[in-house]
Short mmCIF file of C-alpha atoms and ligand atoms in Angstrom, two decimals:
data_model
loop_
_atom_site.label_atom_id
_atom_site.label_comp_id
_atom_site.label_asym_id
_atom_site.label_seq_id
_atom_site.Cartn_x
_atom_site.Cartn_y
_atom_site.Cartn_z
CA MET A 1 112.26 127.27 92.69
CA ALA A 2 112.56 124.72 89.97
CA LYS A 3 113.96 124.14 86.57
CA VAL A 4 111.54 124.21 83.67
CA ARG A 5 111.98 121.84 80.75
CA LEU A 6 110.11 121.80 77.46
CA GLU A 7 110.63 118.79 75.21
CA ASP A 8 109.45 119.12 71.64
CA ILE A 9 106.32 121.02 72.61
CA LYS A 10 103.74 121.62 69.91
CA ARG A 11 100.40 123.40 70.10
CA ARG A 12 97.90 123.42 67.26
CA PHE A 13 94.63 125.34 67.12
CA ASN A 14 92.49 123.62 64.48
CA ASN A 15 94.64 124.10 61.39
CA VAL A 16 97.03 126.64 62.83
CA THR A 17 100.29 125.48 64.39
CA ALA A 18 100.96 128.13 67.03
CA ILE A 19 104.24 126.58 68.26
CA GLU A 20 106.32 123.53 67.35
CA ASP A 21 109.72 121.96 68.07
CA ILE A 22 109.95 123.98 71.26
CA THR A 23 112.74 122.46 73.34
CA PHE A 24 114.72 124.16 76.09
CA GLU A 25 115.60 123.77 79.75
CA ILE A 26 115.73 126.73 82.09
CA PRO A 27 118.00 126.01 85.06
CA ASP A 28 116.61 126.61 88.52
CA GLY A 29 116.53 130.32 89.35
CA GLU A 30 117.40 131.74 85.94
CA PHE A 31 115.59 134.60 84.20
CA TRP A 32 114.77 133.86 80.57
CA VAL A 33 113.18 136.22 78.09
CA LEU A 34 111.11 135.25 75.05
CA VAL A 35 111.23 137.69 72.13
CA GLY A 36 109.94 137.70 68.57
CA PRO A 37 107.34 139.31 66.33
CA SER A 38 103.67 139.40 67.17
CA GLY A 39 102.04 136.02 66.60
CA CYS A 40 105.30 134.02 66.87
CA GLY A 41 103.98 131.98 69.80
CA LYS A 42 105.36 133.70 72.91
CA SER A 43 102.09 133.82 74.82
CA THR A 44 101.21 130.28 73.83
CA ILE A 45 104.47 129.05 75.38
CA LEU A 46 103.80 130.93 78.64
CA ARG A 47 100.17 129.82 78.78
CA THR A 48 101.21 126.22 78.19
CA ILE A 49 103.67 126.37 81.08
CA ALA A 50 100.98 127.95 83.27
CA GLY A 51 98.51 125.21 82.32
CA LEU A 52 96.12 127.65 80.62
CA GLU A 53 96.73 125.81 77.33
CA THR A 54 97.37 122.12 76.77
CA ALA A 55 100.25 121.05 74.56
CA THR A 56 99.12 119.07 71.52
CA SER A 57 102.29 117.00 71.88
CA GLY A 58 105.59 117.10 73.71
CA LYS A 59 106.55 117.02 77.37
CA LEU A 60 106.61 119.77 79.95
CA PHE A 61 108.47 119.37 83.24
CA ILE A 62 108.49 121.67 86.24
CA GLY A 63 111.26 120.50 88.50
CA GLU A 64 111.31 116.73 88.07
CA GLN A 65 107.56 116.48 87.56
CA LEU A 66 105.89 115.88 84.20
CA VAL A 67 103.02 118.38 84.36
CA ASN A 68 101.22 117.98 81.00
CA ASN A 69 98.13 116.69 82.78
CA VAL A 70 98.41 118.76 85.94
CA PRO A 71 95.73 121.47 86.06
CA ALA A 72 96.81 125.11 86.34
CA ARG A 73 95.62 125.39 89.95
CA GLN A 74 97.93 122.59 91.00
CA ARG A 75 101.01 123.93 89.23
CA ASP A 76 103.30 125.95 91.40
CA VAL A 77 103.36 128.73 88.85
CA ALA A 78 102.27 132.38 88.99
CA MET A 79 101.55 134.51 85.94
CA VAL A 80 101.32 138.26 85.49
CA PHE A 81 99.61 139.77 82.45
CA GLN A 82 99.91 143.03 80.58
CA ASN A 83 96.54 144.26 81.87
CA TYR A 84 97.04 143.72 85.54
CA ALA A 85 93.48 142.49 86.26
CA LEU A 86 93.32 143.23 89.97
CA TYR A 87 90.08 142.55 91.83
CA PRO A 88 88.50 146.02 91.87
CA HIS A 89 86.38 145.53 94.99
CA MET A 90 89.32 144.31 97.09
CA THR A 91 91.97 146.39 98.81
CA VAL A 92 95.64 146.12 97.89
CA ALA A 93 96.21 143.87 100.92
CA GLN A 94 93.30 141.63 99.94
CA ASN A 95 94.54 141.44 96.36
CA ILE A 96 98.01 140.42 97.50
CA ALA A 97 96.54 137.93 99.96
CA PHE A 98 94.06 136.44 97.49
CA GLY A 99 96.02 133.44 96.22
CA LEU A 100 97.02 132.55 99.76
CA GLN A 101 93.44 132.80 101.08
CA MET A 102 92.36 130.45 98.27
CA ARG A 103 94.96 127.96 99.42
CA LYS A 104 93.82 128.23 103.01
CA VAL A 105 97.22 129.36 104.22
CA ASP A 106 97.36 130.23 107.92
CA GLN A 107 96.21 133.84 108.58
CA ARG A 108 99.36 134.72 110.49
CA ILE A 109 101.53 133.62 107.57
CA ILE A 110 99.33 135.52 105.12
CA GLN A 111 99.68 138.70 107.14
CA GLU A 112 103.45 138.26 107.27
CA ARG A 113 103.68 137.64 103.53
CA VAL A 114 101.49 140.65 102.73
CA VAL A 115 103.80 142.85 104.80
CA ASN A 116 106.96 141.43 103.24
CA VAL A 117 105.69 141.63 99.69
CA ALA A 118 104.43 145.18 100.23
CA ARG A 119 107.83 146.14 101.58
CA SER A 120 109.71 144.61 98.63
CA LEU A 121 107.52 146.53 96.19
CA SER A 122 107.15 149.80 98.14
CA LEU A 123 103.42 149.31 98.64
CA GLU A 124 103.28 149.51 102.45
CA HIS A 125 101.44 152.81 102.48
CA LEU A 126 98.85 151.64 99.93
CA LEU A 127 97.58 148.42 101.56
CA ASP A 128 94.12 149.78 102.39
CA ARG A 129 93.44 151.36 98.99
CA LYS A 130 91.32 149.97 96.18
CA PRO A 131 92.91 149.50 92.73
CA LYS A 132 91.11 152.48 91.23
CA GLN A 133 92.84 154.71 93.78
CA LEU A 134 96.25 153.69 92.41
CA SER A 135 98.37 154.77 89.46
CA GLY A 136 99.05 152.30 86.63
CA GLY A 137 102.54 151.61 87.95
CA GLN A 138 101.24 150.98 91.45
CA GLN A 139 98.57 148.65 90.11
CA GLN A 140 101.15 146.66 88.23
CA ARG A 141 103.29 146.42 91.37
CA VAL A 142 100.25 145.02 93.22
CA ALA A 143 99.79 142.47 90.42
CA LEU A 144 103.45 141.44 90.82
CA GLY A 145 102.92 141.29 94.59
CA ARG A 146 99.85 139.12 94.28
CA ALA A 147 101.84 136.70 92.12
CA ILE A 148 104.95 136.47 94.29
CA ALA A 149 103.05 136.31 97.60
CA ARG A 150 102.34 132.68 96.80
CA GLU A 151 106.08 132.06 96.55
CA PRO A 152 105.69 130.12 93.30
CA GLN A 153 108.36 127.85 91.87
CA VAL A 154 108.02 129.55 88.51
CA PHE A 155 107.09 133.12 87.64
CA LEU A 156 105.66 133.93 84.20
CA LEU A 157 105.31 137.50 82.92
CA ASP A 158 103.60 138.42 79.66
CA GLU A 159 104.66 141.97 78.67
CA PRO A 160 104.08 143.21 82.21
CA LEU A 161 105.43 146.71 81.58
CA SER A 162 103.97 147.52 78.20
CA ASN A 163 101.06 149.58 79.54
CA LEU A 164 103.32 151.82 81.61
CA ASP A 165 104.84 155.12 80.52
CA ALA A 166 108.60 155.29 79.91
CA GLN A 167 109.67 156.46 83.37
CA LEU A 168 107.51 153.93 85.21
CA ARG A 169 108.67 151.22 82.87
CA ASP A 170 112.30 151.96 83.80
CA ASP A 171 111.51 152.02 87.51
CA THR A 172 109.42 148.86 87.47
CA ARG A 173 112.01 147.06 85.35
CA ALA A 174 114.68 147.88 87.91
CA GLU A 175 112.36 146.70 90.67
CA LEU A 176 111.74 143.42 88.86
CA LYS A 177 115.45 142.84 88.50
CA GLN A 178 115.95 143.54 92.18
CA LEU A 179 113.06 141.24 93.10
CA HIS A 180 114.51 138.41 91.04
CA HIS A 181 117.88 138.95 92.63
CA GLN A 182 116.26 138.77 96.05
CA LEU A 183 113.92 135.80 95.49
CA GLY A 184 115.69 133.81 92.77
CA ILE A 185 112.42 132.46 91.31
CA THR A 186 112.81 130.79 87.91
CA THR A 187 111.30 133.40 85.59
CA ILE A 188 110.08 133.47 81.99
CA TYR A 189 109.34 136.89 80.61
CA VAL A 190 107.79 137.91 77.31
CA THR A 191 108.60 141.30 75.81
CA HIS A 192 108.94 143.28 72.61
CA ASP A 193 111.40 145.63 74.25
CA GLN A 194 115.09 145.12 73.58
CA VAL A 195 116.16 147.12 76.63
CA GLU A 196 114.08 144.89 78.88
CA ALA A 197 115.49 141.77 77.29
CA MET A 198 119.07 143.10 77.56
CA THR A 199 118.83 144.18 81.18
CA LEU A 200 116.80 141.31 82.60
CA ALA A 201 117.75 138.15 80.73
CA ASP A 202 120.19 135.42 81.63
CA LYS A 203 119.18 133.89 78.30
CA ILE A 204 117.05 135.07 75.41
CA VAL A 205 114.92 132.77 73.26
CA VAL A 206 114.21 134.27 69.84
CA LEU A 207 111.04 132.89 68.26
CA ASN A 208 109.80 133.16 64.71
CA ARG A 209 106.61 131.67 63.30
CA GLY A 210 106.18 129.32 66.22
CA ARG A 211 109.73 127.98 66.18
CA ILE A 212 112.91 128.72 68.07
CA GLN A 213 115.29 130.69 65.91
CA GLN A 214 118.07 131.18 68.42
CA ILE A 215 118.85 130.84 72.13
CA GLY A 216 121.71 132.82 73.62
CA ASP A 217 122.84 135.33 76.19
CA PRO A 218 121.91 138.98 75.57
CA GLN A 219 125.38 139.94 74.33
CA THR A 220 125.26 137.22 71.68
CA ILE A 221 121.70 137.87 70.58
CA TYR A 222 122.12 141.61 70.26
CA ALA A 223 125.75 141.67 69.10
CA HIS A 224 126.29 144.05 66.22
CA PRO A 225 128.60 142.52 63.63
P1 ADP B 301 102.56 136.02 70.46
O1 ADP B 301 102.32 135.93 71.93
O2 ADP B 301 103.98 135.82 70.08
O3 ADP B 301 102.00 137.27 69.86
P2 ADP B 301 100.62 133.88 70.33
O4 ADP B 301 101.20 132.80 71.14
O5 ADP B 301 99.56 134.72 70.93
O6 ADP B 301 101.79 134.80 69.77
O7 ADP B 301 100.03 133.25 69.00
C1 ADP B 301 100.75 132.34 68.18
C2 ADP B 301 99.87 131.89 67.02
O8 ADP B 301 98.81 131.09 67.50
C3 ADP B 301 99.21 133.03 66.26
O9 ADP B 301 99.15 132.67 64.90
C4 ADP B 301 97.83 133.09 66.86
O10 ADP B 301 96.91 133.62 65.96
C5 ADP B 301 97.55 131.62 67.17
N1 ADP B 301 96.65 131.46 68.31
C6 ADP B 301 96.91 131.78 69.59
N2 ADP B 301 95.89 131.48 70.39
C7 ADP B 301 94.92 130.97 69.58
C8 ADP B 301 93.59 130.46 69.80
N3 ADP B 301 93.04 130.41 71.02
N4 ADP B 301 92.90 130.00 68.73
C9 ADP B 301 93.45 130.03 67.50
N5 ADP B 301 94.69 130.49 67.23
C10 ADP B 301 95.41 130.95 68.24
P1 ADP B 302 89.81 140.32 105.16
O1 ADP B 302 88.76 141.17 105.78
O2 ADP B 302 89.36 139.52 103.98
O3 ADP B 302 90.66 139.56 106.13
P2 ADP B 302 91.80 142.38 105.06
O4 ADP B 302 91.76 143.61 104.23
O5 ADP B 302 91.62 142.55 106.52
O6 ADP B 302 90.76 141.36 104.46
O7 ADP B 302 93.19 141.66 104.81
C1 ADP B 302 93.52 140.78 103.77
C2 ADP B 302 94.82 140.13 104.21
O8 ADP B 302 95.87 141.10 104.23
C3 ADP B 302 94.70 139.58 105.62
O9 ADP B 302 95.42 138.38 105.70
C4 ADP B 302 95.34 140.64 106.49
O10 ADP B 302 95.98 140.01 107.60
C5 ADP B 302 96.36 141.28 105.56
N1 ADP B 302 96.39 142.74 105.81
C6 ADP B 302 95.39 143.61 105.68
N2 ADP B 302 95.76 144.87 105.94
C7 ADP B 302 97.06 144.78 106.26
C8 ADP B 302 98.04 145.74 106.65
N3 ADP B 302 97.76 147.04 106.75
N4 ADP B 302 99.26 145.29 106.92
C9 ADP B 302 99.55 143.98 106.79
N5 ADP B 302 98.69 143.04 106.43
C10 ADP B 302 97.46 143.42 106.17
#
């Protein structure tokens, strides 16, 4: 677990400024939610933290480390996308274990992590299945499991529930909240959904046209005057 600090981060694509003046510090273990209209820069912020984009200017810290020039692979960050992108030819267990295998973690520890993660996400009975033998909600739980199995310092989620139907979305949201409670990983979560933002967030960052419009707790952001 680690704090995440953005200092005056800007990202330009040719002539388009995707984000600018982005400054905030997420304390260790907090759950922050980024909201705002399509195209306001939410994904660019997440991808920059993950190392999938490079900031044009500004400083990004994970813990005490300046990570602007640290490649994605070497950042202790896990990201989950809207389209879960599991490896179709691998079983659930192999998918969950994948990031650990890549890092040459000891087999005994991998096995233990796979079991623990599967238990936290109610996937124990599905470990030997392939993704196509799972429902959408189960697939997304495997994607969450694959991300947390690495025990990252920072957990990034880009609209992870938006492909699920209403009931599954409620269930998975509750599970995510529980998981965060249990693991306390510093989390940044992008959503369009006010209920998700309200129920999950310690703090909400409202973005508009690539800039921060407001940062506050859910009660303040969604207060009705
Ligand atoms: P959001 O996630 O809030 O929908 P994005 O971060 O995806 O917003 O995009 C922010 C802005 O940056 C948009 O204007 C988008 O078109 C632009 N943008 C994002 N990625 C690229 C890219 N690879 N090349 C050019 N423009 C991009
Ligand atoms: P591989 O053949 O690549 O080792 P496996 O499917 O046997 O792939 O397992 C991938 C990882 O998940 C391994 O580390 C294994 O120990 C663990 N694993 C596989 N099946 C189970 C299971 N039913 N319960 C717990 N861990 C499992």
